[in-house]
Tab-separated table of C-alpha atoms in Angstrom:
chain	number	residue	atom	x	y	z
A	1	MET	CA	18.945	10.775	-35.335
A	2	GLY	CA	17.683	9.762	-32.065
A	3	THR	CA	18.816	11.436	-28.761
A	4	ILE	CA	19.647	9.795	-25.351
A	5	ALA	CA	19.564	11.780	-22.345
A	6	LEU	CA	22.145	11.308	-19.705
A	7	TYR	CA	21.073	12.054	-16.234
A	8	CYS	CA	24.396	12.286	-14.375
A	9	GLN	CA	26.667	14.797	-12.266
A	10	THR	CA	29.563	15.439	-14.520
A	11	GLU	CA	30.218	15.718	-18.310
A	12	GLU	CA	32.981	12.469	-18.119
A	13	LEU	CA	29.948	10.152	-18.378
A	14	VAL	CA	28.627	12.081	-21.422
A	15	GLU	CA	32.043	12.026	-23.205
A	16	ALA	CA	32.717	8.249	-22.569
A	17	ALA	CA	29.136	7.526	-23.829
A	18	ARG	CA	29.458	9.609	-27.008
A	19	GLU	CA	32.715	7.760	-27.805
A	20	PHE	CA	31.095	4.085	-27.181
A	21	GLY	CA	28.066	5.162	-29.598
A	22	ALA	CA	30.367	6.492	-32.054
A	23	PHE	CA	32.721	3.571	-32.036
A	24	GLU	CA	29.510	1.225	-32.548
A	25	GLY	CA	28.031	3.594	-35.265
A	26	LEU	CA	24.950	3.818	-33.542
A	27	ASP	CA	23.678	7.261	-35.011
A	28	ILE	CA	23.090	8.640	-31.473
A	29	ALA	CA	22.941	12.316	-30.351
A	30	TRP	CA	23.536	12.690	-26.535
A	31	GLN	CA	22.289	15.462	-24.146
A	32	ARG	CA	22.986	15.807	-20.469
A	33	ILE	CA	20.346	16.661	-18.405
A	34	THR	CA	20.292	17.698	-14.644
A	35	ILE	CA	16.543	17.265	-13.796
A	36	LEU	CA	14.125	14.436	-14.996
A	37	GLU	CA	11.556	17.052	-16.130
A	38	GLN	CA	13.970	18.158	-18.907
A	39	LEU	CA	13.092	14.799	-20.676
A	40	ALA	CA	9.953	16.389	-21.985
A	41	GLU	CA	11.813	19.074	-23.761
A	42	ILE	CA	13.798	16.542	-25.925
A	43	LYS	CA	11.651	15.791	-29.214
A	44	THR	CA	13.810	12.916	-30.582
A	45	LEU	CA	14.285	11.042	-26.966
A	46	GLU	CA	15.033	7.328	-27.414
A	47	GLY	CA	16.172	6.479	-24.153
A	48	VAL	CA	17.894	7.852	-20.813
A	49	VAL	CA	21.065	6.716	-18.953
A	50	ILE	CA	20.722	7.264	-15.330
A	51	GLU	CA	24.008	7.523	-13.040
A	52	ASN	CA	23.954	7.649	-9.340
A	53	SER	CA	27.532	6.853	-7.987
A	54	GLY	CA	26.554	6.518	-4.352
A	55	ASP	CA	23.155	4.997	-3.852
A	56	ALA	CA	21.776	2.224	-6.131
A	57	LEU	CA	18.158	2.381	-4.591
A	58	ALA	CA	18.178	6.110	-5.202
A	59	ALA	CA	18.843	5.729	-8.867
A	60	ILE	CA	16.136	3.010	-9.231
A	61	GLN	CA	13.707	5.314	-7.589
A	62	GLU	CA	14.649	7.981	-10.249
A	63	ALA	CA	13.598	5.140	-12.830
A	64	ARG	CA	10.672	4.543	-10.703
A	65	ALA	CA	9.592	8.275	-10.859
A	66	ILE	CA	9.495	8.203	-14.705
A	67	ARG	CA	7.288	4.879	-14.522
A	68	GLU	CA	4.853	6.540	-12.522
A	69	GLY	CA	4.701	10.043	-14.653
A	70	ARG	CA	2.423	10.732	-17.440
A	71	SER	CA	4.908	11.210	-20.176
A	72	ASN	CA	7.607	8.961	-21.303
A	73	THR	CA	6.328	6.609	-18.979
A	74	PHE	CA	7.726	3.439	-20.733
A	75	LEU	CA	11.021	4.919	-22.006
A	76	PRO	CA	13.926	2.458	-22.056
A	77	ILE	CA	16.479	3.269	-19.293
A	78	ILE	CA	19.887	2.130	-18.532
A	79	LEU	CA	20.850	2.305	-14.875
A	80	LEU	CA	24.461	2.559	-13.694
A	81	LEU	CA	24.545	0.949	-10.361
A	82	PRO	CA	26.961	0.739	-7.742
A	83	GLY	CA	27.373	-2.591	-6.149
A	84	LEU	CA	24.973	-4.001	-8.591
A	85	ASP	CA	23.529	-7.460	-7.311
A	86	THR	CA	20.491	-9.815	-8.163
A	87	TYR	CA	18.267	-7.880	-6.011
A	88	HIS	CA	18.896	-4.747	-7.917
A	89	ARG	CA	18.457	-6.644	-11.227
A	90	ALA	CA	15.025	-8.109	-10.021
A	91	LEU	CA	13.699	-4.577	-9.127
A	92	CYS	CA	14.923	-3.456	-12.638
A	93	PHE	CA	13.047	-6.257	-14.349
A	94	ASP	CA	9.898	-5.676	-12.409
A	95	LEU	CA	10.136	-1.735	-13.638
A	96	GLU	CA	10.002	-2.766	-17.391
A	97	TYR	CA	12.503	-2.018	-20.059
A	98	ILE	CA	15.297	-1.168	-17.834
A	99	LEU	CA	18.853	-2.349	-18.158
A	100	PRO	CA	21.165	-2.304	-15.036
A	101	CYS	CA	24.887	-1.962	-15.665
A	102	VAL	CA	27.798	-1.704	-13.231
A	103	ALA	CA	29.034	1.730	-11.977
A	104	PRO	CA	31.565	3.112	-12.790
A	105	LEU	CA	30.905	2.568	-16.620
A	106	GLN	CA	32.639	-0.260	-18.152
A	107	SER	CA	32.555	-0.681	-22.036
A	108	LEU	CA	31.979	-4.591	-21.904
A	109	ASP	CA	28.771	-4.131	-19.829
A	110	PHE	CA	27.499	-0.648	-21.158
A	111	ILE	CA	27.797	-1.295	-24.838
A	112	PRO	CA	25.548	-4.256	-25.199
A	113	SER	CA	22.928	-2.486	-22.909
A	114	LEU	CA	23.245	0.597	-25.205
A	115	LYS	CA	22.587	-1.462	-28.449
A	116	LYS	CA	19.573	-3.047	-26.670
A	117	LEU	CA	18.293	0.367	-25.902
A	118	VAL	CA	18.811	1.674	-29.182
A	119	LEU	CA	17.114	-1.415	-30.984
A	120	PHE	CA	14.115	-1.656	-28.566
A	121	SER	CA	13.362	2.035	-28.845
A	122	ARG	CA	13.551	2.192	-32.898
A	123	LYS	CA	12.162	-1.224	-33.535
A	124	ARG	CA	9.589	-1.832	-30.788
A	125	ARG	CA	8.290	1.772	-30.210
A	126	HIS	CA	4.568	0.504	-30.586
A	127	LEU	CA	4.912	-1.597	-27.615
A	128	MET	CA	6.308	1.265	-25.549
A	129	ASP	CA	3.039	3.243	-26.749
A	130	LEU	CA	0.936	0.487	-25.993
A	131	ARG	CA	2.245	0.047	-22.348
A	132	GLU	CA	2.047	4.083	-21.928
A	133	ARG	CA	-1.406	4.120	-22.866
A	134	ILE	CA	-2.489	1.159	-20.641
A	135	SER	CA	-0.877	2.713	-17.843
A	136	LEU	CA	-2.536	6.119	-18.235
A	137	ASN	CA	-5.821	4.585	-18.475
A	138	MET	CA	-5.241	2.415	-15.314
A	139	GLN	CA	-4.213	5.562	-13.552
A	140	GLN	CA	-7.505	7.284	-14.732
A	141	LYS	CA	-9.395	4.258	-13.659
A	142	GLN	CA	-10.831	3.802	-17.663
A	143	PHE	CA	-10.869	-0.023	-17.094
A	144	ASP	CA	-13.119	-0.387	-19.987
A	145	LYS	CA	-10.358	0.808	-22.549
A	146	VAL	CA	-7.650	-1.265	-20.958
A	147	GLY	CA	-8.948	-4.623	-21.757
A	148	PRO	CA	-8.581	-4.142	-25.557
A	149	LEU	CA	-5.307	-2.475	-25.116
A	150	LEU	CA	-4.187	-5.634	-23.354
A	151	GLU	CA	-5.267	-8.092	-25.961
A	152	THR	CA	-3.345	-6.076	-28.331
A	153	TYR	CA	-0.469	-5.820	-26.307
A	154	ALA	CA	-0.370	-9.842	-25.381
A	155	LYS	CA	-0.559	-10.344	-29.175
A	156	GLN	CA	2.446	-8.249	-30.000
A	157	ASP	CA	4.724	-9.048	-27.093
A	158	SER	CA	6.683	-12.192	-27.736
A	159	GLU	CA	6.732	-12.972	-23.621
A	160	PRO	CA	3.424	-13.774	-22.328
A	161	PHE	CA	4.396	-12.672	-18.607
A	162	ARG	CA	4.049	-8.904	-19.020
A	163	ALA	CA	0.281	-9.225	-20.261
A	164	THR	CA	-0.517	-11.715	-17.772
A	165	LEU	CA	0.650	-9.792	-14.770
A	166	LEU	CA	-1.141	-6.713	-16.401
A	167	LYS	CA	-4.297	-8.696	-16.533
A	168	ALA	CA	-3.933	-9.641	-12.963
A	169	LYS	CA	-3.510	-5.851	-11.733
A	170	LEU	CA	-6.466	-4.923	-13.966
A	171	HIS	CA	-8.454	-7.635	-12.260
A	172	LEU	CA	-7.097	-6.283	-8.956
A	173	GLU	CA	-8.125	-2.693	-9.629
A	174	MET	CA	-11.671	-3.737	-10.417
A	175	LYS	CA	-11.912	-5.719	-7.300
A	176	ASP	CA	-12.262	-8.860	-9.246
A	177	TYR	CA	-10.103	-10.701	-6.747
A	178	PRO	CA	-10.840	-14.357	-7.929
A	179	ASN	CA	-9.670	-13.611	-11.547
A	180	ALA	CA	-6.751	-11.487	-10.126
A	181	ILE	CA	-5.619	-14.701	-8.323
A	182	LEU	CA	-6.020	-16.633	-11.255
A	183	SER	CA	-4.221	-14.472	-13.534
A	184	CYS	CA	-1.279	-13.640	-10.997
A	185	ALA	CA	-0.974	-17.166	-10.277
A	186	SER	CA	-0.397	-17.603	-14.051
A	187	ALA	CA	2.249	-14.741	-14.032
A	188	VAL	CA	4.125	-16.544	-11.353
A	189	ARG	CA	4.519	-19.709	-13.172
A	190	GLU	CA	5.459	-17.858	-16.198
A	191	ASN	CA	8.039	-16.029	-14.386
A	192	SER	CA	8.964	-17.212	-10.884
A	193	ARG	CA	11.603	-14.679	-10.158
A	194	SER	CA	9.516	-11.680	-10.471
A	195	LEU	CA	8.863	-10.307	-6.973
A	196	ASP	CA	6.355	-7.875	-8.276
A	197	ALA	CA	4.061	-11.034	-9.439
A	198	ARG	CA	4.417	-12.757	-6.056
A	199	LEU	CA	3.820	-9.506	-4.297
A	200	THR	CA	0.572	-8.890	-6.583
A	201	LEU	CA	-0.521	-12.476	-6.007
A	202	ALA	CA	-0.262	-12.108	-2.063
A	203	VAL	CA	-2.080	-8.642	-2.475
A	204	ALA	CA	-4.898	-10.205	-4.108
A	205	TYR	CA	-5.171	-13.076	-1.844
A	206	THR	CA	-5.154	-10.415	0.972
A	207	GLU	CA	-7.974	-8.367	-0.414
A	208	ASN	CA	-10.210	-11.561	-1.060
A	209	SER	CA	-9.678	-12.383	2.628
A	210	GLN	CA	-7.280	-15.444	2.197
A	211	ILE	CA	-4.831	-14.604	4.449
A	212	ASP	CA	-3.310	-17.978	5.034
A	213	LYS	CA	-2.774	-18.170	1.329
A	214	ALA	CA	-1.005	-14.912	1.224
A	215	ARG	CA	1.342	-15.678	4.073
A	216	GLU	CA	2.145	-18.830	2.149
A	217	VAL	CA	3.295	-16.843	-1.085
A	218	ILE	CA	5.324	-14.371	0.969
A	219	ASP	CA	7.129	-17.011	3.162
A	220	LYS	CA	8.203	-18.961	-0.076
A	221	SER	CA	9.149	-15.443	-1.749
A	222	LEU	CA	11.262	-14.424	1.181
A	223	SER	CA	13.697	-17.085	0.071
A	224	LEU	CA	14.415	-14.988	-3.182
A	225	ALA	CA	14.571	-11.747	-1.344
A	226	PRO	CA	14.586	-11.792	2.420
A	227	GLY	CA	14.768	-8.203	3.039
A	228	TYR	CA	12.378	-7.024	0.092
A	229	PRO	CA	10.726	-4.123	1.614
A	230	PRO	CA	7.165	-4.549	-0.092
A	231	PHE	CA	7.023	-8.181	1.791
A	232	LEU	CA	7.794	-6.597	4.734
A	233	SER	CA	4.888	-3.941	4.310
A	234	LEU	CA	2.495	-6.615	3.529
A	235	LYS	CA	3.400	-8.551	6.761
A	236	ALA	CA	3.079	-5.240	8.747
A	237	ARG	CA	-0.393	-4.554	7.260
A	238	TRP	CA	-1.425	-8.176	8.433
A	239	ALA	CA	-0.157	-7.353	11.769
A	240	VAL	CA	-2.412	-4.288	11.950
A	241	GLN	CA	-5.454	-6.033	10.793
A	242	GLU	CA	-4.727	-8.499	13.835
A	243	GLY	CA	-4.396	-5.652	16.207
A	244	LYS	CA	-0.637	-5.872	16.562
A	245	ILE	CA	-0.024	-1.918	16.214
A	246	GLU	CA	3.308	-1.804	17.435
A	247	LEU	CA	4.609	-4.844	15.565
A	248	GLY	CA	2.987	-3.401	12.428
A	249	LEU	CA	4.519	-0.044	12.793
A	250	SER	CA	7.923	-1.543	13.465
A	251	LEU	CA	7.775	-3.524	10.191
A	252	PHE	CA	6.671	-0.608	8.346
A	253	GLU	CA	9.618	1.367	9.615
A	254	GLU	CA	11.812	-1.469	8.863
A	255	SER	CA	10.541	-1.551	5.356
A	256	LEU	CA	10.951	2.404	5.103
A	257	ASN	CA	14.459	2.241	6.164
A	258	SER	CA	15.363	-0.102	3.164
A	259	ASP	CA	13.335	1.844	0.607
A	260	PRO	CA	12.037	5.195	1.885
A	261	HIS	CA	9.715	5.736	-1.078
A	262	GLN	CA	6.991	3.111	-0.789
A	263	SER	CA	3.681	4.379	-0.857
A	264	ALA	CA	2.241	1.232	0.934
A	265	ALA	CA	4.836	1.549	3.875
A	266	LEU	CA	4.388	5.249	4.308
A	267	ALA	CA	0.158	4.611	4.338
A	268	GLY	CA	1.167	1.857	6.882
A	269	LYS	CA	2.954	4.033	8.955
A	270	LEU	CA	0.581	6.583	9.041
A	271	VAL	CA	-2.260	4.285	10.013
A	272	ALA	CA	-0.299	2.493	12.857
A	273	GLU	CA	0.753	5.862	14.182
A	274	ALA	CA	-2.835	7.112	13.885
A	275	LEU	CA	-4.040	4.236	16.039
A	276	LEU	CA	-1.340	5.087	18.470
A	277	ASN	CA	-2.280	9.025	18.431
A	278	ARG	CA	0.750	9.879	16.759
A	279	ALA	CA	0.197	10.380	12.982
A	280	ASP	CA	2.261	13.582	12.426
A	281	SER	CA	5.808	12.217	11.704
A	282	VAL	CA	4.679	11.008	8.182
A	283	ARG	CA	3.961	14.469	7.069
A	284	SER	CA	7.460	15.278	5.815
A	285	MET	CA	7.998	12.134	4.398
A	286	LEU	CA	4.985	12.280	1.684
A	287	GLY	CA	6.610	13.949	-1.327
A	288	SER	CA	4.994	13.368	-4.716
A	289	GLY	CA	3.607	10.108	-3.773
A	290	GLN	CA	0.651	11.524	-1.524
A	291	LEU	CA	-2.271	10.719	-3.753
A	292	GLN	CA	-1.385	6.944	-3.803
A	293	VAL	CA	-0.794	6.935	0.098
A	294	THR	CA	-4.178	8.614	0.636
A	295	ARG	CA	-5.846	5.815	-1.496
A	296	LEU	CA	-3.958	2.976	0.598
A	297	VAL	CA	-4.698	4.677	4.054
A	298	GLN	CA	-8.586	4.630	2.881
A	299	SER	CA	-7.764	0.598	1.771
A	300	TYR	CA	-6.376	-0.154	5.379
A	301	ALA	CA	-9.169	1.589	7.100
A	302	LEU	CA	-11.555	-0.677	5.258
A	303	ASP	CA	-9.571	-3.725	6.176
A	304	LEU	CA	-10.325	-2.995	9.605
A	305	ALA	CA	-14.174	-1.932	8.843
A	306	ARG	CA	-14.398	-5.439	7.302
A	307	ALA	CA	-12.860	-7.089	10.328
A	308	ASN	CA	-15.792	-5.126	12.486
A	309	LYS	CA	-13.469	-2.587	13.813
A	310	VAL	CA	-15.282	0.365	12.604
A	311	GLY	CA	-14.152	2.340	15.584
A	312	GLU	CA	-10.578	2.015	14.697
A	313	ALA	CA	-11.293	2.674	11.029
A	314	GLU	CA	-12.976	5.950	11.739
A	315	LYS	CA	-10.036	6.953	13.648
A	316	ILE	CA	-7.555	6.508	10.969
A	317	LEU	CA	-9.641	8.184	8.438
A	318	GLN	CA	-10.135	11.149	10.761
A	319	ARG	CA	-6.648	11.463	11.848
A	320	SER	CA	-5.208	10.775	8.287
A	321	GLN	CA	-7.244	13.836	7.110
A	322	GLN	CA	-5.347	15.999	9.537
A	323	VAL	CA	-1.981	15.106	7.718
A	324	LEU	CA	-3.390	14.295	4.296
A	325	GLY	CA	-5.596	17.477	3.849
A	326	GLU	CA	-9.002	16.995	1.968
A	327	GLN	CA	-9.591	13.793	0.050
A	328	PRO	CA	-11.934	14.262	-3.028
A	329	ASP	CA	-13.016	10.783	-3.170
A	330	SER	CA	-13.561	10.352	0.878
A	331	TYR	CA	-17.386	10.020	0.486
A	332	LYS	CA	-16.768	6.574	-1.261
A	333	VAL	CA	-14.993	5.231	1.869
A	334	TRP	CA	-17.426	6.889	4.285
A	335	MET	CA	-20.310	5.268	2.226
A	336	ASN	CA	-18.389	1.923	2.646
A	337	MET	CA	-17.776	2.649	6.321
A	338	GLY	CA	-21.513	3.374	6.648
A	339	LEU	CA	-22.716	-0.101	5.054
A	340	HIS	CA	-20.028	-1.817	7.452
A	341	ALA	CA	-21.533	-0.316	10.558
A	342	ARG	CA	-24.979	-0.917	9.155
A	343	ARG	CA	-24.212	-4.635	8.749
A	344	LEU	CA	-23.114	-4.609	12.230
A	345	GLN	CA	-26.403	-2.949	13.153
A	346	ASN	CA	-24.378	-0.178	14.589
A	347	TRP	CA	-26.747	2.565	13.866
A	348	GLN	CA	-25.224	5.383	15.700
A	349	LYS	CA	-21.885	4.866	13.709
A	350	ALA	CA	-23.890	4.321	10.549
A	351	LEU	CA	-25.494	7.565	10.938
A	352	SER	CA	-22.160	9.362	11.500
A	353	PHE	CA	-20.772	7.711	8.441
A	354	PHE	CA	-23.406	8.376	6.170
A	355	LYS	CA	-23.700	11.932	7.233
A	356	ALA	CA	-19.850	12.181	6.478
A	357	CYS	CA	-20.697	10.705	3.162
A	358	ALA	CA	-23.374	13.173	2.214
A	359	ALA	CA	-21.323	16.155	3.268
A	360	ASN	CA	-18.295	15.143	0.922
A	361	ALA	CA	-20.329	13.772	-1.996
A	362	PRO	CA	-20.959	15.738	-5.373
A	363	ALA	CA	-24.432	17.343	-5.184
A	364	ASP	CA	-25.780	14.546	-7.571
A	365	TYR	CA	-24.869	11.757	-5.463
A	366	ASP	CA	-28.088	10.462	-4.206
A	367	LYS	CA	-27.104	6.711	-3.140
A	368	VAL	CA	-26.477	7.598	0.452
A	369	HIS	CA	-29.950	9.198	1.262
A	370	PRO	CA	-31.978	6.023	1.713
A	371	TYR	CA	-29.173	4.898	4.071
A	372	LEU	CA	-29.156	7.881	5.896
A	373	ALA	CA	-33.122	8.031	6.318
A	374	GLU	CA	-32.846	4.347	7.555
A	375	ALA	CA	-30.304	5.102	10.106
A	376	LYS	CA	-32.082	7.805	11.443
A	377	LYS	CA	-35.309	5.803	11.706
A	378	MET	CA	-33.401	2.742	13.469
A	379	LEU	CA	-31.937	5.274	15.940
A	380	GLN	CA	-35.370	6.592	16.770
A	381	LYS	CA	-36.863	3.077	17.148
A	382	LYS	CA	-33.782	2.268	19.604
A	383	THR	CA	-34.573	5.696	21.540
A	384	ALA	CA	-38.207	5.077	21.855
A	385	ALA	CA	-37.719	1.290	23.081
A	386	ALA	CA	-35.257	2.392	25.643
């Protein structure tokens, strides 16, 4: 007998769910939990029901926390959402294996979802395990392991969309932007209603410096979800790149007002405030997403470096470090910054960035030393010529 956890405030839902399961003969044990960490203690876990009677987005964030974790990552979930609408359904679809139901619980809505959850957990466990392994390898940047797993997943999943989008995200992580764009465009064709696929396509275009193409994707997508926070966050990122810092900050804050848990918007707000000499307000908002925020801040800084704004990029990294603390892989960012300054023949900045790289790099990282020597030499020549 499998167990379904109920993450809820009262025993009433437990009793109702138990009665429904017994009536349908589903052979389920039920266990109420009060914190998500308790899921790890349930040995026969087959799924979870999450109820939040007051805030649909808060319940969706609980599901997102499970998806971003390291255990039970792709557990089937039923979400009981007040005011359930098409936007909530789109968010649930993109989180994968999530069935949204109306709250308070209604048998005609809940029972079919409960049957689907049990069937999926018992008959398609291999797909969940594959997704969990793919996700873990992506988090650990073990990209060589992801490819074979993706091929297996594509063969076993009856719908091609998920595998296609995952391939796009793999290419994006590997900075293979042309193939990310091709795969993501295919994913959008396979499921034009997926907000995640459209967002990923726009991000891939952005990373490939095709901002006009990215804008076209977002402009078309806004008709599906006019207030979708990640779309606003991407528009805010473009504004910052263009030097429209106040506009970017306003858009990031508008996005966070709709969904305060977005790493991209938090990173963007920190970047915009750093450029405006006020970066401390983000500190209390970081929570468990600090690592992702750190990576995105670094990415946004490199946006500016690529646009020949190395001074602004340096300011972002220095001020964000005061908020985010030490960043173990920051030497890679400083190295990239040094290369951008070198390309501009700004040898003073290049020397500063290469020194920061050397100071933060592991002892066996010797790639920076020739560039450090070159920057010193070029500065000496410049001084001698003056």
